[in-house]
Amino acid sequence: MGKINNSRRDRKKPGAVKAAGPAAARGARMTDVARLAEVSIMTVSRALRQPAVVDPETLKRIHGAINATGYLPNRIAGSLASQRSNIVGLVVPSLRNSLFAETVKGVADTLGANFDLMIADSGYVLDGEETAVAAFLSQRVCGIVLHNTKHTPRTRRMIQSAGIPCVETGNLVRRPIDMVASFSNHKAAFEMTAFLVGKGYRRIAFVSLPLRDNDRARERQAGYLQALKQFGLPVDRRIVLESMPGLRGGAGALIELMKVRPKIEAVFLTGDVLATGALLEANRNDWRVPDTIAIAGSDDNELQECVSPALTSLRFPRYDIGCTAASMLLNRIGGNLPPAQIVDLGFQIIPRQST
Amino acid sequence: MGKINNSRRDRKKPGAVKAAGPAAARGARMTDVARLAEVSIMTVSRALRQPAVVDPETLKRIHGAINATGYLPNRIAGSLASQRSNIVGLVVPSLRNSLFAETVKGVADTLGANFDLMIADSGYVLDGEETAVAAFLSQRVCGIVLHNTKHTPRTRRMIQSAGIPCVETGNLVRRPIDMVASFSNHKAAFEMTAFLVGKGYRRIAFVSLPLRDNDRARERQAGYLQALKQFGLPVDRRIVLESMPGLRGGAGALIELMKVRPKIEAVFLTGDVLATGALLEANRNDWRVPDTIAIAGSDDNELQECVSPALTSLRFPRYDIGCTAASMLLNRIGGNLPPAQIVDLGFQIIPRQST
DNA sequence: TTGAAAGCGATACCAG
DNA sequence: CTGGTATCGCTTTCAA
């Protein structure tokens, strides 16, 4: 005897003892639980993952031992042994932006308690996304959700050769890395422009976030331009703007647009809180909305509904997109064939007083 | 020969072949890189973690092999072997609320590329937090950040016996599980109330989120009450409200408060977007702010600054709190003693036109 | 500067 | 229903 009890925790590192403190007490292992419950480690493992197969009496002893030891399964070991993890990785352009929070929430809710979520932001930069994806792949995530739909070649390659499911959510791309759950930004912008035309506005300005590395903004601008073309309206490049995000971005854009002659009749601001910023600016200047200037926005939220006048806006099903994305991942992970590679969740135009 | 090359990927599971598809191609392992670079696996391992120790020529060959194989280190295996992970776990009350996003961003920015972030929400429920913490501990995170500062006994126990660093960020508690980086909600509410009293307001209402399981809201209400007491003002329970979150919550609270007689002169709404909701409601009803009713808020943001009249508010250093929390974690993980167990990042009163 | 051998703590497979 | 044994892919330790 003696040697027999020489488990890991009895050993001492020869080198620095480090600031041991409370950290010295490492958690119990499955072995400890097994010993206490007087079963083999395999039975403990089963008790945790397929309790139905284990004798109820045995099960009870094991649970007793688990409680007594405060045992928490070591998923690192579990994942290594089983060659699969329960971590889903999520990359959004910005952690700050509450738009993405909706999708994140949808993913988290749908994944439930059996999966964990790893999150990173790309900073709206393709290389940022690549870095995040590489990190996730190193953690051997079992699935990936990307908001952006434009990627570096290496990002695509890495994900594809990792062979894990991936859902893109930012735009309804035709050729996704793997799957996509989203709506058509192009169509949404087209429809909103058409809506404004239908209301009788002819000189309609357009404001989006910077197009660089942002396929959503790009698609929306294209949708706007196509609508103008289709309705035989001329394009005036002076009233097609890219703006910094934030309320001030929208406010600044509106100020600039109001200087242009001939005067614009309406403006469609899409992205972030641009439209709200513009509306508040209009109020500050006593520009009557919609008489002097009509304003339409996108990414409808409670705020757009509560300002005066309430904003006409596009509603995107961000939460549902997150739920759907997670379901698609789960389906694939479960080994089922994907129900669909490309899921269009659509969008709605919410007409209010601002147009 | 033959047997010698019989590596894992040559074997076939006897059972179901599963929907192999692209997933069949599993990534390269360190062994593959080693073989290609004609070095031992140990040298590859070193090349990755302490390149300075490896011969430059060898290093070059190894990097060549890494690129050729598309090797991505398997952190699961690495973590198991080294008994430490590079994952930090973060629990916020709600993933939707952009308040918390600031802190999350601060943590993410400070952790940098060497750590990954796992996020979960507690749904404002203590048991939700416990579940999330248990999951994180199972993943063997190397540190935890909790927004909430009230916890179930088991949550505290689990974290403490896991012996990993933990920072709480929601309130400057006296007795944290481990460390805290925050500001005093009590003091903040006290000061804002005092500010209103200083402005000459006497009948001051107070609105917060529901107190249940929410220590921040509780502390703020206590701060408000203490201020009234200190300035010799009477407490009228009819004007101390708990409100649902959201703009509508704030709007509803204001409507209710405006019915109370004698009329209130000012209201301090703290939490979520309550104050903004109240202000917008006042505007809709043409209640003059601040003449008819003064409004003060908390959690200052761009919106509160851009509405008319701009809102007097409390500014909390949420981003800095995230940065500080991450630094504290990093310090501990690095083996350094913590610079401080309790860090007060303070707050500011931002006076504007609404009071 | 490099390598061999022994784990890390679980799971999978097969046998009993 | 239960247990033995061989991994999983990497790091640690020790020796060369």
Coordinates of N, CA and C in Angstrom, one line a residue, chain B residues 177-328:
Chain B
I177 N -17.5 37.1 -3.5 CA -17.1 35.7 -3.6 C -15.5 35.7 -3.6
D178 N -15.0 36.6 -4.4 CA -13.6 36.7 -4.6 C -13.1 38.1 -4.7
M179 N -13.5 38.7 -5.9 CA -13.1 40.1 -6.1 C -14.3 40.8 -6.7
V180 N -14.2 42.2 -6.7 CA -15.3 42.9 -7.2 C -14.7 44.2 -7.9
A181 N -15.3 44.5 -9.1 CA -14.9 45.7 -9.8 C -16.3 46.4 -10.1
S182 N -16.6 47.5 -9.5 CA -17.9 48.0 -9.7 C -18.0 49.5 -9.2
F183 N -19.2 49.9 -8.9 CA -19.4 51.2 -8.3 C -20.5 51.0 -7.3
S184 N -20.7 51.9 -6.4 CA -21.8 51.8 -5.4 C -23.1 52.2 -5.9
N185 N -24.0 51.3 -6.1 CA -25.3 51.7 -6.6 C -26.1 52.5 -5.5
H186 N -25.8 52.2 -4.3 CA -26.4 52.9 -3.2 C -26.0 54.3 -3.2
K187 N -24.7 54.5 -3.3 CA -24.2 55.9 -3.3 C -24.6 56.7 -4.5
A188 N -24.7 56.0 -5.6 CA -25.1 56.7 -6.9 C -26.5 57.2 -6.7
A189 N -27.4 56.3 -6.2 CA -28.8 56.8 -6.1 C -28.9 57.8 -5.0
F190 N -28.1 57.7 -4.0 CA -28.1 58.7 -2.9 C -27.7 60.1 -3.5
E191 N -26.7 60.1 -4.3 CA -26.1 61.3 -4.8 C -27.1 61.9 -5.8
M192 N -27.7 61.1 -6.6 CA -28.7 61.7 -7.6 C -29.9 62.3 -6.9
T193 N -30.3 61.6 -5.8 CA -31.4 62.2 -5.1 C -31.0 63.5 -4.4
A194 N -29.8 63.5 -3.9 CA -29.3 64.7 -3.2 C -29.2 65.8 -4.2
F195 N -28.8 65.5 -5.5 CA -28.7 66.4 -6.5 C -30.0 67.1 -6.8
L196 N -31.0 66.3 -6.8 CA -32.4 66.8 -7.1 C -32.9 67.7 -6.0
V197 N -32.6 67.2 -4.8 CA -32.9 68.1 -3.6 C -32.2 69.4 -3.7
G198 N -31.0 69.3 -4.1 CA -30.2 70.6 -4.2 C -30.8 71.5 -5.3
K199 N -31.4 70.9 -6.3 CA -32.1 71.7 -7.3 C -33.4 72.4 -6.8
G200 N -33.7 72.0 -5.6 CA -35.0 72.6 -5.0 C -36.2 71.7 -5.1
Y201 N -36.0 70.5 -5.7 CA -37.2 69.6 -5.7 C -37.4 69.0 -4.3
R202 N -38.6 68.8 -4.0 CA -38.9 68.3 -2.6 C -39.7 66.9 -2.8
R203 N -40.7 67.0 -3.6 CA -41.5 65.7 -3.8 C -40.9 65.0 -5.0
I204 N -40.0 64.0 -4.6 CA -39.2 63.3 -5.6 C -39.7 61.8 -5.7
A205 N -40.1 61.4 -6.8 CA -40.5 60.0 -6.9 C -39.3 59.1 -7.4
F206 N -39.5 57.8 -7.2 CA -38.4 56.9 -7.5 C -38.9 55.7 -8.2
V207 N -38.3 55.3 -9.3 CA -38.7 54.1 -10.1 C -37.5 53.3 -10.4
S208 N -37.6 52.0 -10.1 CA -36.6 51.1 -10.4 C -37.1 49.8 -11.1
L209 N -36.3 48.9 -11.5 CA -36.7 47.6 -11.9 C -37.2 46.8 -10.7
P210 N -37.9 45.7 -10.9 CA -38.3 44.9 -9.7 C -37.1 44.5 -8.8
L211 N -37.4 44.6 -7.6 CA -36.3 44.4 -6.6 C -35.9 42.9 -6.5
R212 N -36.8 42.1 -6.8 CA -36.6 40.6 -6.6 C -35.4 40.1 -7.3
D213 N -34.5 39.5 -6.6 CA -33.3 38.9 -7.1 C -32.4 40.0 -7.8
N214 N -32.7 41.2 -7.5 CA -31.9 42.3 -8.2 C -31.3 43.2 -7.1
D215 N -30.1 42.9 -6.8 CA -29.5 43.6 -5.7 C -29.2 45.1 -6.1
R216 N -28.9 45.3 -7.4 CA -28.7 46.7 -7.8 C -29.9 47.5 -7.6
A217 N -31.0 47.1 -8.0 CA -32.2 47.8 -7.8 C -32.5 48.1 -6.3
R218 N -32.2 47.1 -5.6 CA -32.4 47.2 -4.1 C -31.6 48.2 -3.5
E219 N -30.3 48.2 -3.9 CA -29.3 49.2 -3.4 C -29.7 50.6 -3.7
R220 N -30.2 50.7 -5.0 CA -30.6 52.1 -5.4 C -31.8 52.6 -4.7
Q221 N -32.7 51.7 -4.5 CA -33.9 52.2 -3.7 C -33.4 52.6 -2.3
A222 N -32.6 51.8 -1.7 CA -32.1 52.1 -0.4 C -31.4 53.5 -0.4
G223 N -30.6 53.7 -1.4 CA -29.9 55.0 -1.5 C -30.8 56.2 -1.6
Y224 N -31.8 56.0 -2.4 CA -32.8 57.0 -2.5 C -33.5 57.3 -1.2
L225 N -33.9 56.2 -0.5 CA -34.6 56.4 0.8 C -33.7 57.0 1.8
Q226 N -32.4 56.7 1.8 CA -31.5 57.2 2.8 C -31.4 58.7 2.5
A227 N -31.3 59.1 1.3 CA -31.2 60.5 1.0 C -32.4 61.3 1.5
L228 N -33.6 60.8 1.2 CA -34.8 61.5 1.7 C -34.7 61.7 3.2
K229 N -34.3 60.6 3.9 CA -34.2 60.6 5.3 C -33.2 61.7 5.8
Q230 N -32.1 61.7 5.1 CA -31.0 62.6 5.5 C -31.4 64.0 5.3
F231 N -32.2 64.3 4.3 CA -32.6 65.7 4.0 C -34.0 66.0 4.7
G232 N -34.4 65.1 5.5 CA -35.6 65.3 6.3 C -36.9 65.3 5.4
L233 N -36.9 64.7 4.3 CA -38.1 64.6 3.5 C -38.9 63.4 3.8
P234 N -40.2 63.5 3.7 CA -41.0 62.3 4.0 C -41.0 61.3 2.9
V235 N -41.2 60.0 3.3 CA -41.3 59.0 2.3 C -42.8 58.7 2.0
D236 N -43.1 58.8 0.7 CA -44.5 58.5 0.3 C -44.4 57.2 -0.6
R237 N -44.8 56.1 0.0 CA -44.7 54.8 -0.7 C -45.4 54.8 -2.0
R238 N -46.4 55.6 -2.2 CA -47.1 55.7 -3.5 C -46.2 56.1 -4.6
I239 N -45.2 56.8 -4.3 CA -44.3 57.3 -5.4 C -42.9 56.6 -5.4
V240 N -42.9 55.4 -4.8 CA -41.7 54.6 -4.9 C -42.1 53.3 -5.6
L241 N -41.8 53.3 -6.9 CA -42.3 52.2 -7.8 C -41.3 51.2 -8.3
E242 N -41.8 50.0 -8.6 CA -41.0 49.1 -9.4 C -41.7 49.0 -10.7
S243 N -40.9 48.9 -11.8 CA -41.5 49.0 -13.1 C -40.9 47.9 -14.0
M244 N -41.7 47.4 -14.9 CA -41.1 46.5 -15.9 C -40.1 47.3 -16.7
P245 N -39.2 46.5 -17.3 CA -38.2 47.2 -18.1 C -38.7 47.7 -19.4
G246 N -38.0 48.5 -20.1 CA -38.4 49.0 -21.5 C -38.9 50.4 -21.4
L247 N -39.0 51.0 -22.6 CA -39.5 52.4 -22.7 C -40.9 52.4 -22.1
R248 N -41.7 51.4 -22.4 CA -43.1 51.4 -22.0 C -43.2 51.3 -20.5
G249 N -42.2 50.6 -19.9 CA -42.2 50.5 -18.4 C -42.1 51.9 -17.8
G250 N -41.1 52.7 -18.3 CA -40.9 54.0 -17.8 C -42.1 54.9 -18.1
A251 N -42.6 54.8 -19.3 CA -43.8 55.6 -19.7 C -45.0 55.3 -18.7
G252 N -45.2 54.0 -18.5 CA -46.3 53.6 -17.6 C -46.1 54.2 -16.2
A253 N -44.9 54.1 -15.7 CA -44.6 54.5 -14.4 C -44.9 56.0 -14.3
L254 N -44.5 56.8 -15.3 CA -44.7 58.2 -15.2 C -46.2 58.5 -15.2
I255 N -46.9 57.9 -16.1 CA -48.4 58.1 -16.1 C -49.0 57.9 -14.7
E256 N -48.6 56.8 -14.1 CA -49.1 56.5 -12.8 C -48.7 57.5 -11.8
L257 N -47.5 58.0 -11.9 CA -47.0 58.9 -10.9 C -47.7 60.3 -11.0
M258 N -48.0 60.6 -12.3 CA -48.6 61.9 -12.5 C -50.1 62.0 -11.9
K259 N -50.6 60.9 -11.6 CA -51.9 60.9 -11.1 C -51.9 61.2 -9.6
V260 N -50.8 60.9 -9.0 CA -50.7 61.0 -7.5 C -50.9 62.5 -7.1
R261 N -51.6 62.7 -6.0 CA -51.7 64.0 -5.4 C -51.3 63.9 -3.9
P262 N -50.6 64.9 -3.4 CA -50.1 66.1 -4.1 C -49.2 65.7 -5.3
K263 N -49.1 66.6 -6.3 CA -48.3 66.3 -7.4 C -46.8 66.2 -7.1
I264 N -46.1 65.3 -7.8 CA -44.7 65.2 -7.6 C -44.0 66.2 -8.5
E265 N -42.8 66.6 -8.1 CA -42.1 67.6 -8.8 C -41.0 67.0 -9.6
A266 N -40.5 65.9 -9.2 CA -39.4 65.3 -10.0 C -39.5 63.8 -9.8
V267 N -38.9 63.1 -10.8 CA -38.8 61.6 -10.7 C -37.5 61.1 -11.1
F268 N -37.0 60.2 -10.4 CA -35.7 59.6 -10.7 C -35.9 58.2 -11.1
L269 N -35.7 57.9 -12.3 CA -35.9 56.5 -12.8 C -34.6 55.9 -13.1
T270 N -34.4 54.7 -12.5 CA -33.1 54.1 -12.6 C -33.2 52.7 -13.1
G271 N -32.5 52.3 -14.1 CA -32.5 51.0 -14.6 C -33.0 51.0 -16.0
D272 N -32.4 50.1 -16.8 CA -32.8 50.0 -18.2 C -33.0 51.3 -18.9
V273 N -34.1 51.4 -19.7 CA -34.3 52.7 -20.4 C -35.5 53.4 -19.9
L274 N -35.8 53.1 -18.6 CA -36.9 53.7 -17.9 C -37.0 55.2 -18.1
A275 N -35.9 55.9 -17.8 CA -36.0 57.4 -17.8 C -36.3 57.9 -19.2
T276 N -35.7 57.3 -20.2 CA -36.0 57.8 -21.6 C -37.5 57.5 -21.9
G277 N -38.0 56.4 -21.5 CA -39.4 56.1 -21.8 C -40.3 57.1 -21.1
A278 N -39.9 57.5 -19.9 CA -40.7 58.5 -19.2 C -40.6 59.9 -19.9
L279 N -39.5 60.2 -20.3 CA -39.3 61.5 -21.0 C -40.1 61.5 -22.3
L280 N -40.1 60.5 -23.1 CA -40.8 60.5 -24.3 C -42.3 60.6 -24.0
E281 N -42.7 59.9 -23.0 CA -44.1 60.0 -22.6 C -44.5 61.4 -22.2
A282 N -43.7 62.0 -21.4 CA -43.9 63.4 -21.0 C -44.1 64.3 -22.3
N283 N -43.2 64.1 -23.2 CA -43.3 64.9 -24.5 C -44.6 64.6 -25.2
R284 N -45.0 63.4 -25.2 CA -46.3 63.0 -25.9 C -47.5 63.7 -25.2
N285 N -47.4 63.9 -23.9 CA -48.5 64.5 -23.2 C -48.3 66.0 -23.0
D286 N -47.3 66.5 -23.6 CA -47.0 67.9 -23.4 C -46.8 68.3 -21.9
W287 N -46.3 67.4 -21.1 CA -45.9 67.8 -19.8 C -44.5 68.4 -19.9
R288 N -44.4 69.6 -19.5 CA -43.1 70.3 -19.7 C -42.1 69.8 -18.8
V289 N -40.9 69.4 -19.3 CA -39.8 68.9 -18.6 C -38.7 70.0 -18.7
P290 N -38.2 70.5 -17.6 CA -38.4 70.1 -16.2 C -39.5 70.9 -15.4
D291 N -40.2 71.8 -16.1 CA -41.0 72.7 -15.3 C -42.2 72.0 -14.7
T292 N -42.9 71.2 -15.4 CA -44.0 70.4 -14.8 C -43.5 69.3 -14.0
I293 N -42.6 68.6 -14.6 CA -42.0 67.4 -14.0 C -40.5 67.3 -14.4
A294 N -39.6 67.2 -13.4 CA -38.2 67.0 -13.7 C -38.0 65.5 -13.8
I295 N -37.1 65.1 -14.7 CA -36.8 63.7 -14.9 C -35.3 63.4 -14.8
A296 N -34.9 62.5 -14.0 CA -33.5 62.1 -14.0 C -33.4 60.6 -14.3
G297 N -32.3 60.2 -14.9 CA -32.1 58.8 -15.2 C -30.8 58.2 -14.7
S298 N -30.5 57.1 -15.2 CA -29.2 56.5 -14.9 C -28.7 55.7 -16.1
D299 N -27.5 55.2 -16.0 CA -26.9 54.5 -17.1 C -26.9 55.3 -18.4
D300 N -26.2 56.4 -18.2 CA -26.2 57.4 -19.3 C -25.7 56.8 -20.6
N301 N -26.3 57.2 -21.7 CA -25.9 56.8 -23.0 C -26.3 57.8 -24.0
E302 N -25.9 57.5 -25.3 CA -26.0 58.5 -26.3 C -27.5 59.0 -26.4
L303 N -28.4 58.1 -26.3 CA -29.8 58.4 -26.4 C -30.3 59.5 -25.4
Q304 N -29.9 59.3 -24.2 CA -30.3 60.2 -23.2 C -29.8 61.6 -23.5
E305 N -28.7 61.7 -24.2 CA -28.1 62.9 -24.5 C -28.8 63.6 -25.7
C306 N -29.3 62.7 -26.6 CA -29.9 63.2 -27.8 C -31.4 63.6 -27.7
V307 N -32.1 63.1 -26.7 CA -33.5 63.4 -26.6 C -33.6 64.9 -26.2
S308 N -34.8 65.4 -26.4 CA -35.1 66.8 -26.0 C -36.2 66.8 -24.9
P309 N -36.0 67.4 -23.8 CA -34.7 67.9 -23.4 C -33.8 66.8 -23.0
A310 N -32.5 67.1 -23.1 CA -31.5 66.0 -22.7 C -31.7 65.7 -21.3
L311 N -31.4 64.4 -21.0 CA -31.7 63.9 -19.7 C -30.5 64.0 -18.7
T312 N -30.8 64.5 -17.6 CA -29.8 64.4 -16.5 C -29.7 63.0 -16.1
S313 N -28.5 62.5 -15.9 CA -28.3 61.1 -15.7 C -27.1 60.7 -14.9
L314 N -27.1 59.5 -14.5 CA -25.9 58.9 -13.8 C -25.1 58.2 -14.9
R315 N -23.8 58.4 -14.9 CA -23.0 57.7 -15.8 C -22.2 56.7 -15.1
F316 N -22.3 55.4 -15.5 CA -21.5 54.3 -14.9 C -20.4 53.9 -15.8
P317 N -19.3 53.6 -15.3 CA -18.2 53.2 -16.2 C -18.2 51.7 -16.6
R318 N -19.2 51.3 -17.3 CA -19.4 49.9 -17.6 C -18.3 49.3 -18.4
Y319 N -17.8 50.0 -19.3 CA -16.7 49.5 -20.1 C -15.5 49.3 -19.3
D320 N -15.2 50.3 -18.5 CA -14.0 50.2 -17.7 C -14.1 49.1 -16.7
I321 N -15.3 48.9 -16.2 CA -15.6 47.8 -15.2 C -15.2 46.5 -15.9
G322 N -15.6 46.3 -17.1 CA -15.3 45.1 -17.8 C -13.7 45.0 -18.0
C323 N -13.1 46.0 -18.4 CA -11.6 46.0 -18.5 C -11.0 45.7 -17.2
T324 N -11.4 46.3 -16.2 CA -10.8 46.1 -14.9 C -11.0 44.7 -14.4
A325 N -12.2 44.2 -14.6 CA -12.5 42.8 -14.2 C -11.6 41.8 -14.9
A326 N -11.4 42.0 -16.2 CA -10.6 41.1 -17.0 C -9.1 41.2 -16.5
S327 N -8.7 42.5 -16.2 CA -7.3 42.6 -15.7 C -7.1 41.9 -14.4
M328 N -8.1 42.0 -13.5 CA -8.0 41.3 -12.2 C -7.9 39.8 -12.4

